[in-house]
Short mmCIF file of C-alpha atoms in Angstrom, two decimals:
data_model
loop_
_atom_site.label_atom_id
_atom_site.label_comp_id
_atom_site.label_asym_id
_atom_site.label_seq_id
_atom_site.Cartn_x
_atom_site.Cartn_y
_atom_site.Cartn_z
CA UNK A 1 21.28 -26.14 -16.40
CA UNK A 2 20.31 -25.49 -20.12
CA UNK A 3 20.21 -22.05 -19.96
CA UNK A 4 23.34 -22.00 -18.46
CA UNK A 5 25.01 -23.86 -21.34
CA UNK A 6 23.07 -21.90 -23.69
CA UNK A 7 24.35 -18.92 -21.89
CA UNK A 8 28.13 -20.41 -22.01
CA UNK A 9 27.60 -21.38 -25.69
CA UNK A 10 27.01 -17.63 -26.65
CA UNK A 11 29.66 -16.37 -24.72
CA UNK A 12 31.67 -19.10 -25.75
CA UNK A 13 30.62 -18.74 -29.69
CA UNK A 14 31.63 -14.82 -29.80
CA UNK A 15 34.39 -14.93 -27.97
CA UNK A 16 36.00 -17.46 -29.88
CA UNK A 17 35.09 -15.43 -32.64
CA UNK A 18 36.66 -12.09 -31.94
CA UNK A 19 39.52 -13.85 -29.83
CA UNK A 20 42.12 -12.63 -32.50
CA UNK A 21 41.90 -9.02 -30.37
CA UNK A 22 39.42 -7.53 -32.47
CA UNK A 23 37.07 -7.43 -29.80
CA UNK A 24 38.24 -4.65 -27.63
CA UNK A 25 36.42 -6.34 -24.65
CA UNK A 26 38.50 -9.67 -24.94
CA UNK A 27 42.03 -7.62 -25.35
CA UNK A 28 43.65 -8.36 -22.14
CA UNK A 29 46.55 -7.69 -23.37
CA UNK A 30 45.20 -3.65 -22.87
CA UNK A 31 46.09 -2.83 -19.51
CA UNK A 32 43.31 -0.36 -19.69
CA UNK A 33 40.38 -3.21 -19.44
CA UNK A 34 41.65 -4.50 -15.88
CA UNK A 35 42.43 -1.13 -14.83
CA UNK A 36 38.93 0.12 -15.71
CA UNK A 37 37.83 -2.56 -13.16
CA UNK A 38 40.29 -1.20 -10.41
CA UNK A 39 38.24 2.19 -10.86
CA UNK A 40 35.31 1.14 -10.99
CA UNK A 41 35.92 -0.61 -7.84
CA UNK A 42 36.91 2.69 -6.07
CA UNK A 43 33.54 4.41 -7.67
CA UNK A 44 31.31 1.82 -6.66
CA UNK A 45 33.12 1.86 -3.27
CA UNK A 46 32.24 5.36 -3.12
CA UNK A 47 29.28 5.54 -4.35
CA UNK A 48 28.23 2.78 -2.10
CA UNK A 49 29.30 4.71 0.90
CA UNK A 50 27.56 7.47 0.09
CA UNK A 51 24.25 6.06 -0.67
CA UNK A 52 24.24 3.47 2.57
CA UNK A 53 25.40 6.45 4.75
CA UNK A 54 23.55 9.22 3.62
CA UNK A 55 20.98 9.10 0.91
CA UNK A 56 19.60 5.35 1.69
CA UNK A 57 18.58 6.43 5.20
CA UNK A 58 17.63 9.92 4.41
CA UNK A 59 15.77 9.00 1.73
CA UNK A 60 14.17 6.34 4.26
CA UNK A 61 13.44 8.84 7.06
CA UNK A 62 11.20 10.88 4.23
CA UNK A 63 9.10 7.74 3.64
CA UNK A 64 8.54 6.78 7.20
CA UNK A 65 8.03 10.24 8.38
CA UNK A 66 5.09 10.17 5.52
CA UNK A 67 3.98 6.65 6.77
CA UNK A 68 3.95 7.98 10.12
CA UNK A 69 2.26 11.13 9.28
CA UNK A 70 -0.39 9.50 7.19
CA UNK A 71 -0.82 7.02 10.06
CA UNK A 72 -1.23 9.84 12.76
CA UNK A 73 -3.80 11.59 10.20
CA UNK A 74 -5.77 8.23 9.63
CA UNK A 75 -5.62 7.87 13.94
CA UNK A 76 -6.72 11.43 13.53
CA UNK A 77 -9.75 11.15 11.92
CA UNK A 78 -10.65 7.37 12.58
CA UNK A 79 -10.74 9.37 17.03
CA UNK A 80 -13.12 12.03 15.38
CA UNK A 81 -15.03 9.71 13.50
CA UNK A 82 -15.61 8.03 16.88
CA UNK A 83 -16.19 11.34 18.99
CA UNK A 84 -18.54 11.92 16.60
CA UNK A 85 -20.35 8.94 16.87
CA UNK A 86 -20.30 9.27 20.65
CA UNK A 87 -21.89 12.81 20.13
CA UNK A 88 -24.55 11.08 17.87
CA UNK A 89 -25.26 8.76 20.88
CA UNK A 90 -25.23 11.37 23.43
CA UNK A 91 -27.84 13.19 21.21
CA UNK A 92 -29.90 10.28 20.31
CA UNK A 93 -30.03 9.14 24.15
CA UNK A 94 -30.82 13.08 25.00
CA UNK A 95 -33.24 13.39 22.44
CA UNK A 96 -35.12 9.99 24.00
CA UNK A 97 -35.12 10.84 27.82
CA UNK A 98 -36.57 14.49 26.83
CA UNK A 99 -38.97 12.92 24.68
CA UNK A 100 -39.94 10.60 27.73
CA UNK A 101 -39.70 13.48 30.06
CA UNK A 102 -42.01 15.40 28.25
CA UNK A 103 -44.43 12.42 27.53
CA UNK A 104 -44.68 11.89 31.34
CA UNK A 105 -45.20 15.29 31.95
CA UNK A 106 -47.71 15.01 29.74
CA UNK A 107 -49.02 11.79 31.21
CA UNK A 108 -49.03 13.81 34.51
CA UNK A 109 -50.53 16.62 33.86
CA UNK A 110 -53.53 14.53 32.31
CA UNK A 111 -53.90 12.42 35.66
CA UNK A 112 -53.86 15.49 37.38
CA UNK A 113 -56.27 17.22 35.54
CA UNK A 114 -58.35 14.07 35.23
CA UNK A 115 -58.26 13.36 38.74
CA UNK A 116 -59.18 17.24 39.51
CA UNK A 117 -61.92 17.16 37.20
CA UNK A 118 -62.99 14.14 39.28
CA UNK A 119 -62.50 15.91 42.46
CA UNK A 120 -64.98 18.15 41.41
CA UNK A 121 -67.54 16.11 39.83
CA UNK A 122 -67.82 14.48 43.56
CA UNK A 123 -67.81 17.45 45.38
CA UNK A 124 -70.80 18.85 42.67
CA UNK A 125 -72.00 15.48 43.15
CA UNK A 126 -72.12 15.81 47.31
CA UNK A 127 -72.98 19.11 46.69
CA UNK A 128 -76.39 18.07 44.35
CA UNK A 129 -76.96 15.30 46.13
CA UNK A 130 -77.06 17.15 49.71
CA UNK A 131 -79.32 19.92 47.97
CA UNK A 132 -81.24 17.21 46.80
CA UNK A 133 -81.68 14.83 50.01
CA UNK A 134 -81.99 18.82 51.67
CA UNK A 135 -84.97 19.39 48.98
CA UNK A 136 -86.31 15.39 49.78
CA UNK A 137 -86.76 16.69 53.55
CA UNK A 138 -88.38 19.74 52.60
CA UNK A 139 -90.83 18.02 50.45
CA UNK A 140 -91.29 15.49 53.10
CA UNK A 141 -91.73 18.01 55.62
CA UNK A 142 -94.26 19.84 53.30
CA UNK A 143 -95.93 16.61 52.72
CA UNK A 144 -95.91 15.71 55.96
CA UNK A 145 -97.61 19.32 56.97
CA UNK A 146 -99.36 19.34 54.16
CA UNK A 147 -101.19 15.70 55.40
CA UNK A 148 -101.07 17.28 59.22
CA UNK A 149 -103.26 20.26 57.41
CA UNK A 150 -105.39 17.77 55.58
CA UNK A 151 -106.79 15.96 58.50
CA UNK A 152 -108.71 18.38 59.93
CA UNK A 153 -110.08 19.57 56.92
CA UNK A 154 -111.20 15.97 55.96
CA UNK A 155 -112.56 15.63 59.24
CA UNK A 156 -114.36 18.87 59.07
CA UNK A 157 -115.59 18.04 55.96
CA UNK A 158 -116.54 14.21 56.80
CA UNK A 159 -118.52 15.98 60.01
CA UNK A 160 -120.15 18.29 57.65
CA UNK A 161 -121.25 16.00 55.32
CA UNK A 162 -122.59 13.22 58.02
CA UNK A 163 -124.40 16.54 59.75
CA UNK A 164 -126.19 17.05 56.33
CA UNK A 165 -126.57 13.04 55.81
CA UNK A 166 -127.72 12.32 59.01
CA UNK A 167 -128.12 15.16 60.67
CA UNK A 168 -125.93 14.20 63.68
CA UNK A 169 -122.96 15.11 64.58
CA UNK A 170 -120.41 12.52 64.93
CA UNK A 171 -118.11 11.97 68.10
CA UNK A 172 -115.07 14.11 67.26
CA UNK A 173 -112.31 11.51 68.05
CA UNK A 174 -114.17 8.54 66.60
CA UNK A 175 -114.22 10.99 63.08
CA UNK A 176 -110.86 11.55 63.84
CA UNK A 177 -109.88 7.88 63.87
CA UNK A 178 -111.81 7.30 61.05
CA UNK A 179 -109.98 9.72 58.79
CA UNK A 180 -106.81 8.64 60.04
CA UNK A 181 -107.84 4.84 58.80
CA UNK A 182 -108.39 6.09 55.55
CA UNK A 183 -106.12 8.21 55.13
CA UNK A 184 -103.52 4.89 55.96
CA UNK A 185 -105.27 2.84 53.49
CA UNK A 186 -104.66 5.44 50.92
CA UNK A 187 -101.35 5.76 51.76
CA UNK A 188 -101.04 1.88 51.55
CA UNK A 189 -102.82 1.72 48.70
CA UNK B 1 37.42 9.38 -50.26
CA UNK B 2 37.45 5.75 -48.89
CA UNK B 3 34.94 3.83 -48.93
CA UNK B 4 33.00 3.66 -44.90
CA UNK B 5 33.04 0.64 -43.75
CA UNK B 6 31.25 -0.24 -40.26
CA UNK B 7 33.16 -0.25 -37.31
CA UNK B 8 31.05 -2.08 -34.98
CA UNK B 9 33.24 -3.25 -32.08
CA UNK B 10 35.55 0.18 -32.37
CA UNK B 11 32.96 2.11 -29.76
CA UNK B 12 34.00 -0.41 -27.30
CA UNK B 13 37.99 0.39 -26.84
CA UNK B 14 39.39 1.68 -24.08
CA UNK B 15 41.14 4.87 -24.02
CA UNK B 16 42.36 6.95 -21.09
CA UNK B 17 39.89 10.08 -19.97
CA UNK B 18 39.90 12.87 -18.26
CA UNK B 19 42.98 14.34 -19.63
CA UNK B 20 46.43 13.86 -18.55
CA UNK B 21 45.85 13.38 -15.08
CA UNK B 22 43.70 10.45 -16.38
CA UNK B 23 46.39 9.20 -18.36
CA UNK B 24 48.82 9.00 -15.55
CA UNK B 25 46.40 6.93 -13.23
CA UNK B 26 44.98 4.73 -16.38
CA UNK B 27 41.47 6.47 -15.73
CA UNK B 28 39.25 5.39 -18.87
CA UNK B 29 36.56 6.47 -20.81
CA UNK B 30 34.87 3.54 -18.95
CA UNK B 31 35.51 4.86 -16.14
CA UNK B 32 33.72 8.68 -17.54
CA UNK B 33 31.19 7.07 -17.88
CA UNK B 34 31.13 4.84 -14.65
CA UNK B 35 31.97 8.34 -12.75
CA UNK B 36 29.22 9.77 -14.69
CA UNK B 37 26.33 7.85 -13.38
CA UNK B 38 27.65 7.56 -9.91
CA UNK B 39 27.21 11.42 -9.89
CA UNK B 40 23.83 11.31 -11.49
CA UNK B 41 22.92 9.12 -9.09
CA UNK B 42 24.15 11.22 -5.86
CA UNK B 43 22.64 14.06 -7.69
CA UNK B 44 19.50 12.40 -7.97
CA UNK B 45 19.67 12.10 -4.40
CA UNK B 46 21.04 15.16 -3.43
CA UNK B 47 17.95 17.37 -5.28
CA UNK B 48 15.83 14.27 -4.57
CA UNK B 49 16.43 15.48 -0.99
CA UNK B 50 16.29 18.84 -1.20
CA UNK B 51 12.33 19.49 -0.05
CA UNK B 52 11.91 16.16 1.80
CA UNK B 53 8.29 16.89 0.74
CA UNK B 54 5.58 15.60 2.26
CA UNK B 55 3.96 14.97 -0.93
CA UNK B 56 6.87 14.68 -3.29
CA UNK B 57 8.04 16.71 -6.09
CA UNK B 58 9.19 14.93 -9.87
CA UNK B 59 13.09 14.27 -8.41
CA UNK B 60 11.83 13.61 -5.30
CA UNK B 61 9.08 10.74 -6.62
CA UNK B 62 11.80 9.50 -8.68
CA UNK B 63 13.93 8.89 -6.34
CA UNK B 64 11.38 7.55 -4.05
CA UNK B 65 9.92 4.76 -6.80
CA UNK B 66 13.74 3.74 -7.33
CA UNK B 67 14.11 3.20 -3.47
CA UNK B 68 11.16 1.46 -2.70
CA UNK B 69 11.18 -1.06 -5.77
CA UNK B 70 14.33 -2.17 -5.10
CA UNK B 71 13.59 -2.38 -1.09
CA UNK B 72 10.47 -4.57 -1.91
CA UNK B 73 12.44 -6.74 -4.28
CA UNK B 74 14.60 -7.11 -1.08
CA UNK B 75 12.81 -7.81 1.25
CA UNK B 76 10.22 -10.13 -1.12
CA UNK B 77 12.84 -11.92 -2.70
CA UNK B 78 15.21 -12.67 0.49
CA UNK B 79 12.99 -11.75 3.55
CA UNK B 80 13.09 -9.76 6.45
CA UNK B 81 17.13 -10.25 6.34
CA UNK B 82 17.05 -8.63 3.21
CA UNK B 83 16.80 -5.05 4.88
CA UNK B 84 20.48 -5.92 5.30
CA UNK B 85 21.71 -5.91 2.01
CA UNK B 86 19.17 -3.28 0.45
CA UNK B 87 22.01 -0.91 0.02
CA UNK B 88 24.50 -2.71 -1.51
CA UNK B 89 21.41 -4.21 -3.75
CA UNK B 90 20.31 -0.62 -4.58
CA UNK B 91 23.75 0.75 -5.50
CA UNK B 92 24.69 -2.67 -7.86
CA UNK B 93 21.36 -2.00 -9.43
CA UNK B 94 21.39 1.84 -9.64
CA UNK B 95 24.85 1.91 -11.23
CA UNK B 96 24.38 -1.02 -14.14
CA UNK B 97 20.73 0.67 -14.61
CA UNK B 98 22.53 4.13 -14.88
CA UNK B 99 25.38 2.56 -17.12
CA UNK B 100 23.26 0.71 -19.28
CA UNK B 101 20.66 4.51 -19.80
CA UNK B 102 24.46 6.47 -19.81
CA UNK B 103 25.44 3.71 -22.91
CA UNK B 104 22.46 4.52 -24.99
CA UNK B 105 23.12 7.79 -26.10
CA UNK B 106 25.71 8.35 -29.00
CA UNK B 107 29.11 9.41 -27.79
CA UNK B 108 29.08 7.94 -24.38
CA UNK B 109 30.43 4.93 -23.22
CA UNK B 110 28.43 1.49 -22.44
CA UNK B 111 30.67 0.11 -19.39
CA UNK B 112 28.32 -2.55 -18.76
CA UNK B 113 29.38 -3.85 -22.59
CA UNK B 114 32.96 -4.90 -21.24
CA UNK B 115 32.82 -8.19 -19.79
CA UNK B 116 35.57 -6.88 -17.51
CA UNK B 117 33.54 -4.68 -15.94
CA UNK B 118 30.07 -7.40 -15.47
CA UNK B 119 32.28 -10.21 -14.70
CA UNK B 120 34.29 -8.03 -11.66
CA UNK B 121 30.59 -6.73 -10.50
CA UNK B 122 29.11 -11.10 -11.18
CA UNK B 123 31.86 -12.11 -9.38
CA UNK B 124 31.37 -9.96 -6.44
CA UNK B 125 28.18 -11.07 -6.01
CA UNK B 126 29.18 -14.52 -6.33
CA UNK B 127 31.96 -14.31 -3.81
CA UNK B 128 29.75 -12.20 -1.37
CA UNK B 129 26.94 -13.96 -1.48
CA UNK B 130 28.99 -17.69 -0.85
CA UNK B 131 30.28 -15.50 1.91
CA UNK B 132 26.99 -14.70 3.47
CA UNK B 133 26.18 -18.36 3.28
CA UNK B 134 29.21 -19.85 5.33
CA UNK B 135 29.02 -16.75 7.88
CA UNK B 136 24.94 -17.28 8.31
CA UNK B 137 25.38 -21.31 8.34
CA UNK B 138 28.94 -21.93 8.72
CA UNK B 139 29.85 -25.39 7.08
CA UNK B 140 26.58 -26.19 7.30
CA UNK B 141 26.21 -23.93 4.12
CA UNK B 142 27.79 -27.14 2.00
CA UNK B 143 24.73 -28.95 2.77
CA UNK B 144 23.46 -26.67 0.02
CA UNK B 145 25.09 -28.86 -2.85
CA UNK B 146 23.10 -31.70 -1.41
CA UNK B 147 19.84 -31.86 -2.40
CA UNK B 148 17.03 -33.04 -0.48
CA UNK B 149 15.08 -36.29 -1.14
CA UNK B 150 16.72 -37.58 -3.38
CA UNK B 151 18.30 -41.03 -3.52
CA UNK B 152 21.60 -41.90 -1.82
CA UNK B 153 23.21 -43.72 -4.54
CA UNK B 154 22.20 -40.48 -7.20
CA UNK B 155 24.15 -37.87 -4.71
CA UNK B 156 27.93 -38.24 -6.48
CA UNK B 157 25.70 -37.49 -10.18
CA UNK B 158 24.20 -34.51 -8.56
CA UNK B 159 26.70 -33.28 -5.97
CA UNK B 160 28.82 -32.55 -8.57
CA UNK B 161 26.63 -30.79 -11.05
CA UNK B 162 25.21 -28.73 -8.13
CA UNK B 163 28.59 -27.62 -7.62
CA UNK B 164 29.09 -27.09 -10.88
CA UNK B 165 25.55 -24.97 -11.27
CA UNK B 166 26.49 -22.58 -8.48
CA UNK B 167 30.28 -22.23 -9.90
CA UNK B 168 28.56 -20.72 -13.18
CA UNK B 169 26.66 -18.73 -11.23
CA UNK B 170 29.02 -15.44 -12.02
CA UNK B 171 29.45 -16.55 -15.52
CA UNK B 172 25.62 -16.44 -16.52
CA UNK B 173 25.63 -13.30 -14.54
CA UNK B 174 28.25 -11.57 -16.20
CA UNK B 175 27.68 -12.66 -19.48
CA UNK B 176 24.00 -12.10 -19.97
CA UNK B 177 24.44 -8.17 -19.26
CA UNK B 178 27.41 -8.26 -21.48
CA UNK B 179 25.94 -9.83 -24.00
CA UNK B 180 22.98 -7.87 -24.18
CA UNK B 181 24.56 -4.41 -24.34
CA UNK B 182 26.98 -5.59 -26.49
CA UNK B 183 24.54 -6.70 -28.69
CA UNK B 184 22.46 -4.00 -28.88
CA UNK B 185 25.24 -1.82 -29.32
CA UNK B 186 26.71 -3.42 -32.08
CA UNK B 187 23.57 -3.83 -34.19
CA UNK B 188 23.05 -0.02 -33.83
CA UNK B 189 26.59 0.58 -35.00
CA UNK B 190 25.83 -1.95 -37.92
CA UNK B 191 22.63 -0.34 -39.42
CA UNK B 192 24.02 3.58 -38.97
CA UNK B 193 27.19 2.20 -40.74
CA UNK B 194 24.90 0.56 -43.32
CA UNK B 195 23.16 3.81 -43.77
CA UNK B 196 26.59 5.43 -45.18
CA UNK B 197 27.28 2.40 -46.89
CA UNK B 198 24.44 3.04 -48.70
CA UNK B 199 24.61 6.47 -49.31
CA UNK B 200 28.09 6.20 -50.40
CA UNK B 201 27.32 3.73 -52.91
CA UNK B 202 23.98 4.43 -54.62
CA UNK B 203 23.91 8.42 -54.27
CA UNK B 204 20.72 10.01 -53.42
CA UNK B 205 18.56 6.41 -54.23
CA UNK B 206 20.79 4.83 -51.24
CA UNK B 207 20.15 7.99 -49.25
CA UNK B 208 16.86 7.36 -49.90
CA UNK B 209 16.86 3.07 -49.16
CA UNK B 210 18.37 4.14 -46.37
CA UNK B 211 15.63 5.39 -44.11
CA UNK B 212 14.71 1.38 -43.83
CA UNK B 213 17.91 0.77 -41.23
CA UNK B 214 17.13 4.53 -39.83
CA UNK B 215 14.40 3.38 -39.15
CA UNK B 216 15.14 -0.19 -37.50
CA UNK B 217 17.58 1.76 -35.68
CA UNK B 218 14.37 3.99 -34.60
CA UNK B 219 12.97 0.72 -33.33
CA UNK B 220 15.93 -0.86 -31.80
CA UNK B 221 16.19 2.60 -29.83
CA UNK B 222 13.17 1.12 -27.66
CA UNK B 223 13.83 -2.23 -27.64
CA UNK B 224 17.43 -1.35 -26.23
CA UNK B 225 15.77 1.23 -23.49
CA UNK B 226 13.50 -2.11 -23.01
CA UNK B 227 17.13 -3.98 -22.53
CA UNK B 228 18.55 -1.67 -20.10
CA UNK B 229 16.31 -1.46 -17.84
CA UNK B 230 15.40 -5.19 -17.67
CA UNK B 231 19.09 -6.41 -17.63
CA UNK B 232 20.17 -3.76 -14.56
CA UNK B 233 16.97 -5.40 -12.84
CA UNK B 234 17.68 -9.10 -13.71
CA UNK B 235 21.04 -8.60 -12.66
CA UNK B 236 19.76 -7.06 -9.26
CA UNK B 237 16.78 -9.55 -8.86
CA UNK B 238 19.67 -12.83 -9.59
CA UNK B 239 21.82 -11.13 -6.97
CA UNK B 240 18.75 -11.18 -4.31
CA UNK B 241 17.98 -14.51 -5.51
CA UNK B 242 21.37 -15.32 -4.67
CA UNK B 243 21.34 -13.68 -1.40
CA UNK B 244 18.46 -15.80 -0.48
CA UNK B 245 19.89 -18.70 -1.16
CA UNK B 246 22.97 -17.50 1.01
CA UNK B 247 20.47 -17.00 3.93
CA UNK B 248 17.88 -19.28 3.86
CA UNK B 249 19.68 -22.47 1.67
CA UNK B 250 16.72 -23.62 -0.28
#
């Protein structure tokens, strides 16, 4: 309200001042300062036409077609920003199967060669150990001979040396006997 | 030789332009200028639209800054509704701006100086915009001089000096641009004229003094730029303003 009475003040104040007509603005009495109003009516008419018809919109179809355009781009490149991060997946999730792939493989291949290497350790193993149980019945069969041959020969010699001692001969299965005692006390022994 | 003596108000009378045919019709040298910066404008838009550039070129950027600062003072200052009235907000604006840039160089004509002219333009506003009220609210657009929460018995104080706020309306419209072109343009007109007063009277030592209201005049060169543009926008913004009020009643 005060500027408004301000405002009518200094219209007011200048007005009253140049009233006498020396103000061209305040000469009504100039047909010319209404009529200026009756064409600038028909301008603005015009113009106002013009621009709400033509230039208004077309000038409005420019900045939405750029709004739309930079909107499309941004879509653009926000959908390759995401293909590109599916790629990324795709790669990381390749990259981690093949690098599981190849550890099993590796895994594998160490069982396997593990459980070869196994395979043949027991096979050397039955191998050795039938050689060796083969070898234990050979010596036992050699001992066993060998004891066979050595009872005679102790009996020949226990007969030979109770022939010198006593100058008798001993009964042959009683010597016999004999040795075979001993020789079963030994092998106790 | 007579003496000069400073004519400030003569720049502002009327006479009849573009010739004869002028003459016949009572076309003025208002009116030039008027018909002057509708063209620029339409030109404006007519090279502005030439490319249609994605990325725009100097007319087209121009042209493109004007448009969308007047459609966001639209649409900010009255709404969404204010799509509505963005061209009739855009070509009030554009034409005072235009006037008001046309006024400020010597030899052409300030329309928006002629209360005439600002008054006819206020009071369009004014009339348009209390017409936009009763069609949006019908009668219910009085309950506008009423305000709210107040006291009953303080209603027939401020009933009346609501009304009598809104009736000023146009006045304070039309006044403020007038006054402020006139203004300027009579303060320019009174420092050249000083300048020959000067001259005339002191010889080559007022030549001389004189380069002090040159150079005022140098100043008041950007403070009335300053003026034009920020009276064609006030005027705009106060009719938005007004248009809101139409619309939304508070």
């Amino acid at each position: 309200m005060r500027q408004l009475s301000i405002a009518l003040l200094l219209a007011l104040a200048p007005s009253a001042a140049f009233a006498d007509g020396e103000m061209p603005q305040m000469d009504f009495s100039n047909p010319l300062t209404l009529d200026q109003v009756f064409w600038m009516a028909v301008i603005v008419v015009v113009l106002y036409l013009l621009l709400s018809r033509w230039g208004l919109p077309q000038m409005g179809k420019v900045l939405e077609n750029r709004a739309a355009v930079i909107a499309r781009d941004l879509a653009a490149a926000r959908a390759a920003k995401q293909e590109a991060d599916r790629a990324v997946a795709l790669l990381t999730a390749t990259l981690a199967s093949a690098r599981a792939n190849a550890q099993a493989e590796v895994a594998k291949a160490v069982a396997d060669a593990k459980a070869e290497a196994t395979a043949k350790a027991a096979t050397l193993n039955a191998a050795l150990d039938a050689k060796l149980a083969e070898a234990e019945v050979r010596i036992n069969a050699a001992r066993n001979a060998a004891m066979a041959a050595i009872k005679p020969v102790a009996a020949e010699a226990a007969g030979s040396m109770l022939v010198k001692l006593t100058g008798s001969a001993p009964a042959h299965d009683e010597l016999i006997r004999r040795v075979d005692d001993a020789l079963a006390m030994r092998k106790a022994a | 030789m007579a003496a000069p003596t400073i004519d400030a108000l003569g720049q502002f009378s009327l006479t009849t332009g573009l010739g004869p045919i002028g003459r016949a019709v009572n076309f003025t040298n208002s009116n030039e200028a008027m018909l002057a910066a509708a063209v620029i404008i339409v030109a404006l838009f007519a090279f502005g639209l030439k490319a249609r550039a994605l990325v725009p070129g100097r007319v087209q950027a121009l042209v493109e800054v004007l448009y969308e600062f007047v459609h966001n003072m639209c649409v900010d200052t009255i709404g969404e509704e204010g799509k509505r009235f963005f061209p009739l907000v855009f070509t009030i604006f554009s034409f005072i701006l235009l006037g008001n840039l046309i006024g400020l160089f010597p030899y052409f004509f300030a329309f928006t100086s002629h209360i005439a002219v600002t008054l006819a333009l206020a009071l369009f506003v004014f009339l348009f915009s209390t017409a936009v009220g009763f069609y949006v609210h019908g009668f219910g657009f009085l309950k506008f001089f009423v305000p709210a929460g107040v006291p009953v018995w303080l209603l027939p104080l401020l009933v009346p000096i609501e009304i009598i706020s809104y009736l000023s309306r146009p006045v304070s419209l039309s006044v403020r641009l007038f006054a402020n072109m006139t203004a300027g343009h009579v303060m320019w007109e009174v420092f050249a004229g000083f300048m020959l007063i000067l001259t005339a009277g002191f010889g080559v030592f007022g030549a001389v003094a004189s380069i002090i209201p040159l150079g005022l005049n140098v100043a008041l060169a950007a403070l009335e730029l300053l003026v034009a543009l920020l009276q064609a926008y006030v005027f705009a913004i106060l009719t938005c303003l007004y248009l809101h009020d139409a619309v939304h009643m508070h």
